[in-house]
Amino acid sequence: MSVIDNEKYTAISPAEFFLRYREIAGFANPARALYQAVRELVENALDATDAHGILPSIKVVIRKADPIQDFYKVTVEDNGIGLPPHIVPEAFGRVLFSSKYVLRQTRGMFGLGVKVAALYAQMTTGKPIEVITSKPNLKFIYYFKLRIDVHKNEPVVLEKGSWRKTRNWHGTVVSLTLEGDWSRARSKILEYIARTAVATPYANIVLVTPDNEIVYYERVVNKLPKPPKEVKPHPHGIDLETLKKIINSTSYKTVYDLLVKNFQSIGEVTAKAVLKQAEIPSSINPKKLGETELLRLVETMKNYKKYKPPKADALSPLSSEIIVAGLKRMYNPEFVEAVTRRPSTYHGYPFIVEVGIAYGGNTPLSDKDKPVLLRYANKIPLLYDEGSDVITSVVKEDIAWSNYLVELPAPILVLVHICSTKVPFKGVGKESIADVPEVRREVKLGILEVARRLRRYLAKKIKEEEIRKKIVSIAKYIPEVVRALTIISDGPGVSREELEEKLVNIIVARTGLSSTDIKRVIDSVEIGA
Ligand code: ADP
Ligand code: MG
């Protein structure tokens, strides 16, 4: 038997990799691609505003770009911090280039989004990406047209220019022309924008569709979520490569200083204890540590039990006030409440779970097995892969809704927001969250906390309804009884009003119902009679 051995070995660039495997980044087909492109641009726009203390104003325009082919031009404008001009080519033209590879909560995290969208655009229409940007303190507005050299993973600037600002505008406008399927993407895009608006009631968001529909969500609160701060890594989340990277870039001359200064939650006492346990002298230069010592240090750092938990400063939860405002604006519910849980951690990363529940009003009717779900991760709405998300599983399996007086299907909606410096997404398309036990527990506790308030509300409502029924059934006889009694007593004696008053008092004494409630019912019965 002859062996066929004609293996060819080559390397591909990150750009080529994501062009080939674009579906893992959400660009599987023209409908999904159009949706994903809008999403990536909107998320960059929001990151450039709310994380920097700017109330966002975002405009999204989708236009048909060719009379025959299904080409669409997507333009997203924001009033954010803009980009320095020399960064623009890299930021939009080099896959895996980002300002967000730091420990700080942002919507973007992979340094991929806008580039995969640009690659998809380039591949389907050949059109370059266009960027207009200015930072608040710059006098000029800069303009770029770029494409990505796929093989080198490098930006190619096709055109650039600048002009002097006439007003103090700052922000960024990004345009992409790509093959899309508007009719199939339409409902998802509208839903995406609506759900974004629920989580960002502090933003003005306008969407202009290819059908010339204008969807406008006007800002309803002027409060921004607390902006995230960049933090140092927590030792529980460390690994060998990360430690090496920190050692390479540190200027500290002893491993002791490295631990104290480059990590959070390590003070002088802890540093000594960790180094002792790892059998590494405090004064040694970290750059001199060999592979076995490094491994020992990493293992000890990871397993040491007595650190303070990671700080939540890097996180930017929405706040219950913002969640309630967003839900009220969208659904005008009869009941709405929200909680922000205390920070918690998994694998050395801090995370916070927030939960809002809306009931009644215009809240859509749920399925039989669970309330309507609005899932968010780092303020991004998640629309796809609901079935495989840990939030779905908690809502279906861990919560007996009937214990909370909710008989499904019901007009009930549960919003869950998970924010973290590292959301455990199942893929780079950022659509569903993995079942991490610590996260699952917090999601459950958060939902239960709000569900208990809902139960209190519903219990009160049910009781009031029962009382009302009781009053109705008793009070409807009063006019009749009064009439009969006046006929019997026949004469001046007691007036009709006095009789009614007496009867009402008897009912109050016997039932504990309020006399005003009873009189209201009597009046309605008399009017109805
Ligand atoms: P990511 O968002 O994951 O960092 P992207 O490829 O989407 O990756 O964006 C790359 C970088 O370009 C961002 O990290 C950010 O610094 C910059 N950027 C993109 N869009 C904007 C924008 N609208 N305003 C300011 N900066 C932006
Ligand atoms: Mg991004």
PDB file of N, CA and C and ligand atoms in Angstrom, residues 44-45 48 78 82-83 91-92 97-100 108-115 172, ligand 1:
ATOM      1  N   ASN A  44     -19.280  49.748  19.403  1.00  0.00           N
ATOM      2  CA  ASN A  44     -18.101  50.627  19.462  1.00  0.00           C
ATOM      3  C   ASN A  44     -18.521  52.059  19.778  1.00  0.00           C
ATOM      4  N   ALA A  45     -19.638  52.482  19.173  1.00  0.00           N
ATOM      5  CA  ALA A  45     -20.122  53.849  19.395  1.00  0.00           C
ATOM      6  C   ALA A  45     -20.495  54.055  20.866  1.00  0.00           C
ATOM      7  N   ALA A  48     -17.484  54.225  23.095  1.00  0.00           N
ATOM      8  CA  ALA A  48     -16.757  55.500  22.959  1.00  0.00           C
ATOM      9  C   ALA A  48     -17.464  56.643  23.681  1.00  0.00           C
ATOM     10  N   ASP A  78     -21.395  58.568  16.156  1.00  0.00           N
ATOM     11  CA  ASP A  78     -21.515  58.776  17.601  1.00  0.00           C
ATOM     12  C   ASP A  78     -20.911  60.114  17.998  1.00  0.00           C
ATOM     13  N   GLY A  82     -13.834  59.815  20.013  1.00  0.00           N
ATOM     14  CA  GLY A  82     -13.075  59.801  18.763  1.00  0.00           C
ATOM     15  C   GLY A  82     -11.770  59.036  18.885  1.00  0.00           C
ATOM     16  N   LEU A  83     -10.971  59.043  17.795  1.00  0.00           N
ATOM     17  CA  LEU A  83      -9.667  58.364  17.822  1.00  0.00           C
ATOM     18  C   LEU A  83      -8.593  59.344  17.364  1.00  0.00           C
ATOM     19  N   ALA A  91      -6.676  50.664  14.146  1.00  0.00           N
ATOM     20  CA  ALA A  91      -7.912  50.321  14.859  1.00  0.00           C
ATOM     21  C   ALA A  91      -8.945  49.706  13.922  1.00  0.00           C
ATOM     22  N   PHE A  92      -8.978  50.194  12.655  1.00  0.00           N
ATOM     23  CA  PHE A  92      -9.991  49.700  11.721  1.00  0.00           C
ATOM     24  C   PHE A  92      -9.423  48.747  10.680  1.00  0.00           C
ATOM     25  N   PHE A  97      -6.397  44.296  17.026  1.00  0.00           N
ATOM     26  CA  PHE A  97      -5.842  45.552  17.528  1.00  0.00           C
ATOM     27  C   PHE A  97      -6.982  46.247  18.265  1.00  0.00           C
ATOM     28  N   SER A  98      -6.729  46.654  19.497  1.00  0.00           N
ATOM     29  CA  SER A  98      -7.823  47.178  20.306  1.00  0.00           C
ATOM     30  C   SER A  98      -7.306  48.064  21.421  1.00  0.00           C
ATOM     31  N   SER A  99      -8.163  48.954  21.905  1.00  0.00           N
ATOM     32  CA  SER A  99      -7.819  49.708  23.115  1.00  0.00           C
ATOM     33  C   SER A  99      -8.468  49.044  24.323  1.00  0.00           C
ATOM     34  N   LYS A 100      -9.086  47.889  24.085  1.00  0.00           N
ATOM     35  CA  LYS A 100      -9.898  47.301  25.166  1.00  0.00           C
ATOM     36  C   LYS A 100      -9.296  46.028  25.750  1.00  0.00           C
ATOM     37  N   GLY A 108     -16.843  45.861  23.658  1.00  0.00           N
ATOM     38  CA  GLY A 108     -15.857  45.162  22.835  1.00  0.00           C
ATOM     39  C   GLY A 108     -14.840  44.521  23.744  1.00  0.00           C
ATOM     40  N   MET A 109     -14.221  43.440  23.301  1.00  0.00           N
ATOM     41  CA  MET A 109     -13.176  42.862  24.122  1.00  0.00           C
ATOM     42  C   MET A 109     -12.175  42.071  23.297  1.00  0.00           C
ATOM     43  N   PHE A 110     -12.515  41.798  22.046  1.00  0.00           N
ATOM     44  CA  PHE A 110     -11.651  40.903  21.280  1.00  0.00           C
ATOM     45  C   PHE A 110     -10.766  41.634  20.276  1.00  0.00           C
ATOM     46  N   GLY A 111     -11.054  42.893  19.995  1.00  0.00           N
ATOM     47  CA  GLY A 111     -10.287  43.595  18.975  1.00  0.00           C
ATOM     48  C   GLY A 111     -10.570  43.081  17.579  1.00  0.00           C
ATOM     49  N   LEU A 112     -11.799  42.607  17.410  1.00  0.00           N
ATOM     50  CA  LEU A 112     -12.161  41.924  16.174  1.00  0.00           C
ATOM     51  C   LEU A 112     -13.270  42.629  15.409  1.00  0.00           C
ATOM     52  N   GLY A 113     -14.293  43.039  16.194  1.00  0.00           N
ATOM     53  CA  GLY A 113     -15.605  43.391  15.650  1.00  0.00           C
ATOM     54  C   GLY A 113     -15.605  44.154  14.351  1.00  0.00           C
ATOM     55  N   VAL A 114     -15.108  45.386  14.401  1.00  0.00           N
ATOM     56  CA  VAL A 114     -15.247  46.230  13.227  1.00  0.00           C
ATOM     57  C   VAL A 114     -14.395  45.696  12.080  1.00  0.00           C
ATOM     58  N   LYS A 115     -13.300  45.009  12.399  1.00  0.00           N
ATOM     59  CA  LYS A 115     -12.449  44.462  11.332  1.00  0.00           C
ATOM     60  C   LYS A 115     -13.100  43.290  10.612  1.00  0.00           C
ATOM     61  N   THR A 172     -17.238  59.930  16.088  1.00  0.00           N
ATOM     62  CA  THR A 172     -16.746  59.095  14.997  1.00  0.00           C
ATOM     63  C   THR A 172     -17.915  58.688  14.112  1.00  0.00           C
TER      64      THR A 172
HETATM   65  P1  ADP B   1     -12.976  46.030  20.131  1.00  0.00           P
HETATM   66  O1  ADP B   1     -14.216  46.856  20.154  1.00  0.00           O
HETATM   67  O2  ADP B   1     -13.204  44.633  20.587  1.00  0.00           O
HETATM   68  O3  ADP B   1     -11.839  46.677  20.821  1.00  0.00           O
HETATM   69  P2  ADP B   1     -13.003  46.668  17.315  1.00  0.00           P
HETATM   70  O4  ADP B   1     -12.299  46.036  16.171  1.00  0.00           O
HETATM   71  O5  ADP B   1     -14.478  46.724  17.226  1.00  0.00           O
HETATM   72  O6  ADP B   1     -12.523  45.885  18.611  1.00  0.00           O
HETATM   73  O7  ADP B   1     -12.446  48.129  17.525  1.00  0.00           O
HETATM   74  C1  ADP B   1     -11.056  48.365  17.606  1.00  0.00           C
HETATM   75  C2  ADP B   1     -10.710  49.629  18.347  1.00  0.00           C
HETATM   76  O8  ADP B   1     -11.064  50.775  17.569  1.00  0.00           O
HETATM   77  C3  ADP B   1     -11.469  49.809  19.653  1.00  0.00           C
HETATM   78  O9  ADP B   1     -10.816  49.148  20.714  1.00  0.00           O
HETATM   79  C4  ADP B   1     -11.479  51.328  19.825  1.00  0.00           C
HETATM   80  O10 ADP B   1     -10.288  51.745  20.437  1.00  0.00           O
HETATM   81  C5  ADP B   1     -11.463  51.843  18.401  1.00  0.00           C
HETATM   82  N1  ADP B   1     -12.810  52.273  17.947  1.00  0.00           N
HETATM   83  C6  ADP B   1     -13.652  51.594  17.152  1.00  0.00           C
HETATM   84  N2  ADP B   1     -14.795  52.279  16.937  1.00  0.00           N
HETATM   85  C7  ADP B   1     -14.673  53.441  17.619  1.00  0.00           C
HETATM   86  C8  ADP B   1     -15.526  54.591  17.820  1.00  0.00           C
HETATM   87  N3  ADP B   1     -16.732  54.666  17.276  1.00  0.00           N
HETATM   88  N4  ADP B   1     -15.049  55.593  18.598  1.00  0.00           N
HETATM   89  C9  ADP B   1     -13.830  55.527  19.176  1.00  0.00           C
HETATM   90  N5  ADP B   1     -12.998  54.469  19.028  1.00  0.00           N
HETATM   91  C10 ADP B   1     -13.408  53.432  18.278  1.00  0.00           C
END
